[in-house]
Amino acid sequence: MKQPSEMSEREYFARIGQRPGVFVGRTSFHALTAFLIGYDQHAIRHGGSGLAGWHEWLVARRDRDCSHAWPGQVLHIALPDGWDSVAELSDVDEQQAIAVLFQLLDEFAAERELLEKACMGQPTETRPRR
């Protein structure tokens, strides 16, 4: 099994999404967004890109902006009919929000990997060549 330092960002997010309780204790949307904000700040502090562009990507994905930070943008996508309180999501809404959060993170990380490869002049094809 790969160590976190050996993983791509996409692999790391997938690992968190598979067993979020290992990373945050009691699994909740709020705890996971707090963890990811910490991840972002640590990466930036140490010269990484963190989640740079994530909020803008979510706004573009949703095709609409609002006053919410990125966790609110994720909730708008995951729960288009709205929610009462981010701190008190129903169990069903909580599970939906977490599932969509990791689906969106995977899509964001995949697009960023392709963009980075294209900028570096590497082939962006994901299928094995024959």
CSV table of C-alpha atoms in Angstrom, one decimal:
chain,number,residue,atom,x,y,z
A,1,MET,CA,0.0,0.0,0.0
A,2,LYS,CA,1.3,3.4,-1.0
A,3,GLN,CA,2.2,5.9,1.7
A,4,PRO,CA,0.5,9.3,1.5
A,5,SER,CA,3.7,11.0,0.4
A,6,GLU,CA,3.8,8.6,-2.6
A,7,MET,CA,0.3,9.3,-3.7
A,8,SER,CA,-1.0,11.7,-6.3
A,9,GLU,CA,-3.5,14.2,-4.9
A,10,ARG,CA,-6.3,12.3,-6.6
A,11,GLU,CA,-5.2,9.0,-5.0
A,12,TYR,CA,-5.0,10.7,-1.6
A,13,PHE,CA,-8.5,12.2,-1.9
A,14,ALA,CA,-9.8,8.7,-3.0
A,15,ARG,CA,-8.2,7.1,0.1
A,16,ILE,CA,-9.9,9.7,2.4
A,17,GLY,CA,-13.2,9.2,0.6
A,18,GLN,CA,-13.0,5.4,1.1
A,19,ARG,CA,-12.5,5.6,4.9
A,20,PRO,CA,-13.2,9.2,6.0
A,21,GLY,CA,-13.5,8.2,9.7
A,22,VAL,CA,-9.9,7.2,9.8
A,23,PHE,CA,-9.0,10.8,9.0
A,24,VAL,CA,-11.6,12.8,10.9
A,25,GLY,CA,-13.1,10.5,13.6
A,26,ARG,CA,-16.9,10.8,13.4
A,27,THR,CA,-17.6,11.2,9.8
A,28,SER,CA,-19.5,14.4,8.9
A,29,PHE,CA,-19.5,16.9,6.0
A,30,HIS,CA,-18.4,19.6,8.4
A,31,ALA,CA,-15.4,17.6,9.8
A,32,LEU,CA,-14.3,16.6,6.3
A,33,THR,CA,-14.4,20.2,5.0
A,34,ALA,CA,-12.4,21.3,8.0
A,35,PHE,CA,-9.9,18.6,7.3
A,36,LEU,CA,-9.6,19.6,3.6
A,37,ILE,CA,-9.2,23.3,4.6
A,38,GLY,CA,-6.3,22.2,6.9
A,39,TYR,CA,-4.9,20.1,4.0
A,40,ASP,CA,-5.1,23.2,1.7
A,41,GLN,CA,-3.5,25.5,4.2
A,42,HIS,CA,-0.7,23.1,4.9
A,43,ALA,CA,0.0,22.5,1.2
A,44,ILE,CA,0.1,26.3,0.5
A,45,ARG,CA,2.4,26.9,3.5
A,46,HIS,CA,4.8,24.3,2.2
A,47,GLY,CA,4.9,25.4,-1.4
A,48,GLY,CA,2.2,23.1,-2.8
A,49,SER,CA,-0.9,24.1,-4.8
A,50,GLY,CA,-3.4,22.7,-2.2
A,51,LEU,CA,-6.9,23.3,-3.4
A,52,ALA,CA,-6.0,26.4,-5.5
A,53,GLY,CA,-8.8,26.9,-8.1
A,54,TRP,CA,-11.2,24.6,-6.3
A,55,HIS,CA,-13.8,27.3,-5.4
A,56,GLU,CA,-13.6,28.8,-8.9
A,57,TRP,CA,-14.0,25.3,-10.4
A,58,LEU,CA,-17.1,24.6,-8.3
A,59,VAL,CA,-18.6,27.9,-9.3
A,60,ALA,CA,-18.0,27.1,-13.0
A,61,ARG,CA,-19.3,23.6,-12.5
A,62,ARG,CA,-22.5,24.9,-10.8
A,63,ASP,CA,-22.6,27.8,-13.4
A,64,ARG,CA,-23.6,30.1,-10.6
A,65,ASP,CA,-21.8,32.0,-7.8
A,66,CYS,CA,-23.1,33.0,-4.4
A,67,SER,CA,-21.7,34.3,-1.1
A,68,HIS,CA,-20.8,30.8,0.2
A,69,ALA,CA,-17.2,29.5,0.5
A,70,TRP,CA,-16.4,26.2,-1.3
A,71,PRO,CA,-18.2,24.0,1.3
A,72,GLY,CA,-21.4,25.9,0.5
A,73,GLN,CA,-20.8,25.5,-3.2
A,74,VAL,CA,-20.5,21.7,-2.7
A,75,LEU,CA,-23.7,21.7,-0.7
A,76,HIS,CA,-25.5,23.6,-3.5
A,77,ILE,CA,-24.5,20.9,-6.0
A,78,ALA,CA,-25.1,18.0,-3.6
A,79,LEU,CA,-28.4,19.3,-2.2
A,80,PRO,CA,-30.0,21.4,-4.9
A,81,ASP,CA,-33.3,21.7,-2.9
A,82,GLY,CA,-31.4,23.4,-0.1
A,83,TRP,CA,-30.5,22.6,3.6
A,84,ASP,CA,-31.4,24.1,6.9
A,85,SER,CA,-28.0,24.1,8.6
A,86,VAL,CA,-24.6,22.8,7.6
A,87,ALA,CA,-23.9,21.9,11.2
A,88,GLU,CA,-27.1,19.8,11.4
A,89,LEU,CA,-27.6,18.0,8.1
A,90,SER,CA,-30.0,15.1,8.1
A,91,ASP,CA,-28.3,11.7,7.9
A,92,VAL,CA,-29.4,11.3,4.3
A,93,ASP,CA,-28.2,14.8,3.3
A,94,GLU,CA,-24.9,14.2,5.1
A,95,GLN,CA,-24.2,11.0,3.2
A,96,GLN,CA,-25.2,12.7,-0.1
A,97,ALA,CA,-23.0,15.7,0.6
A,98,ILE,CA,-20.0,13.6,1.5
A,99,ALA,CA,-20.4,11.4,-1.6
A,100,VAL,CA,-20.7,14.4,-3.9
A,101,LEU,CA,-17.8,16.1,-2.2
A,102,PHE,CA,-15.5,13.2,-3.0
A,103,GLN,CA,-16.9,12.8,-6.5
A,104,LEU,CA,-16.2,16.5,-7.2
A,105,LEU,CA,-12.8,16.3,-5.7
A,106,ASP,CA,-11.9,13.4,-8.0
A,107,GLU,CA,-13.2,15.3,-11.0
A,108,PHE,CA,-11.2,18.4,-10.0
A,109,ALA,CA,-8.0,16.5,-9.3
A,110,ALA,CA,-8.3,14.6,-12.6
A,111,GLU,CA,-8.8,17.8,-14.6
A,112,ARG,CA,-5.8,19.4,-12.8
A,113,GLU,CA,-3.6,16.4,-13.5
A,114,LEU,CA,-4.5,16.6,-17.2
A,115,LEU,CA,-3.8,20.3,-17.2
A,116,GLU,CA,-0.4,19.8,-15.5
A,117,LYS,CA,0.6,17.1,-17.9
A,118,ALA,CA,-0.4,19.2,-20.9
A,119,CYS,CA,1.6,22.2,-19.5
A,120,MET,CA,4.6,19.9,-19.1
A,121,GLY,CA,4.3,18.6,-22.6
A,122,GLN,CA,3.4,15.1,-21.5
A,123,PRO,CA,0.8,13.0,-23.2
A,124,THR,CA,-2.6,13.3,-21.6
A,125,GLU,CA,-4.1,10.1,-22.8
A,126,THR,CA,-5.2,7.9,-19.9
A,127,ARG,CA,-5.6,4.7,-21.9
A,128,PRO,CA,-2.6,2.4,-22.4
A,129,ARG,CA,-1.1,2.7,-25.9
A,130,ARG,CA,-1.0,-0.4,-28.1
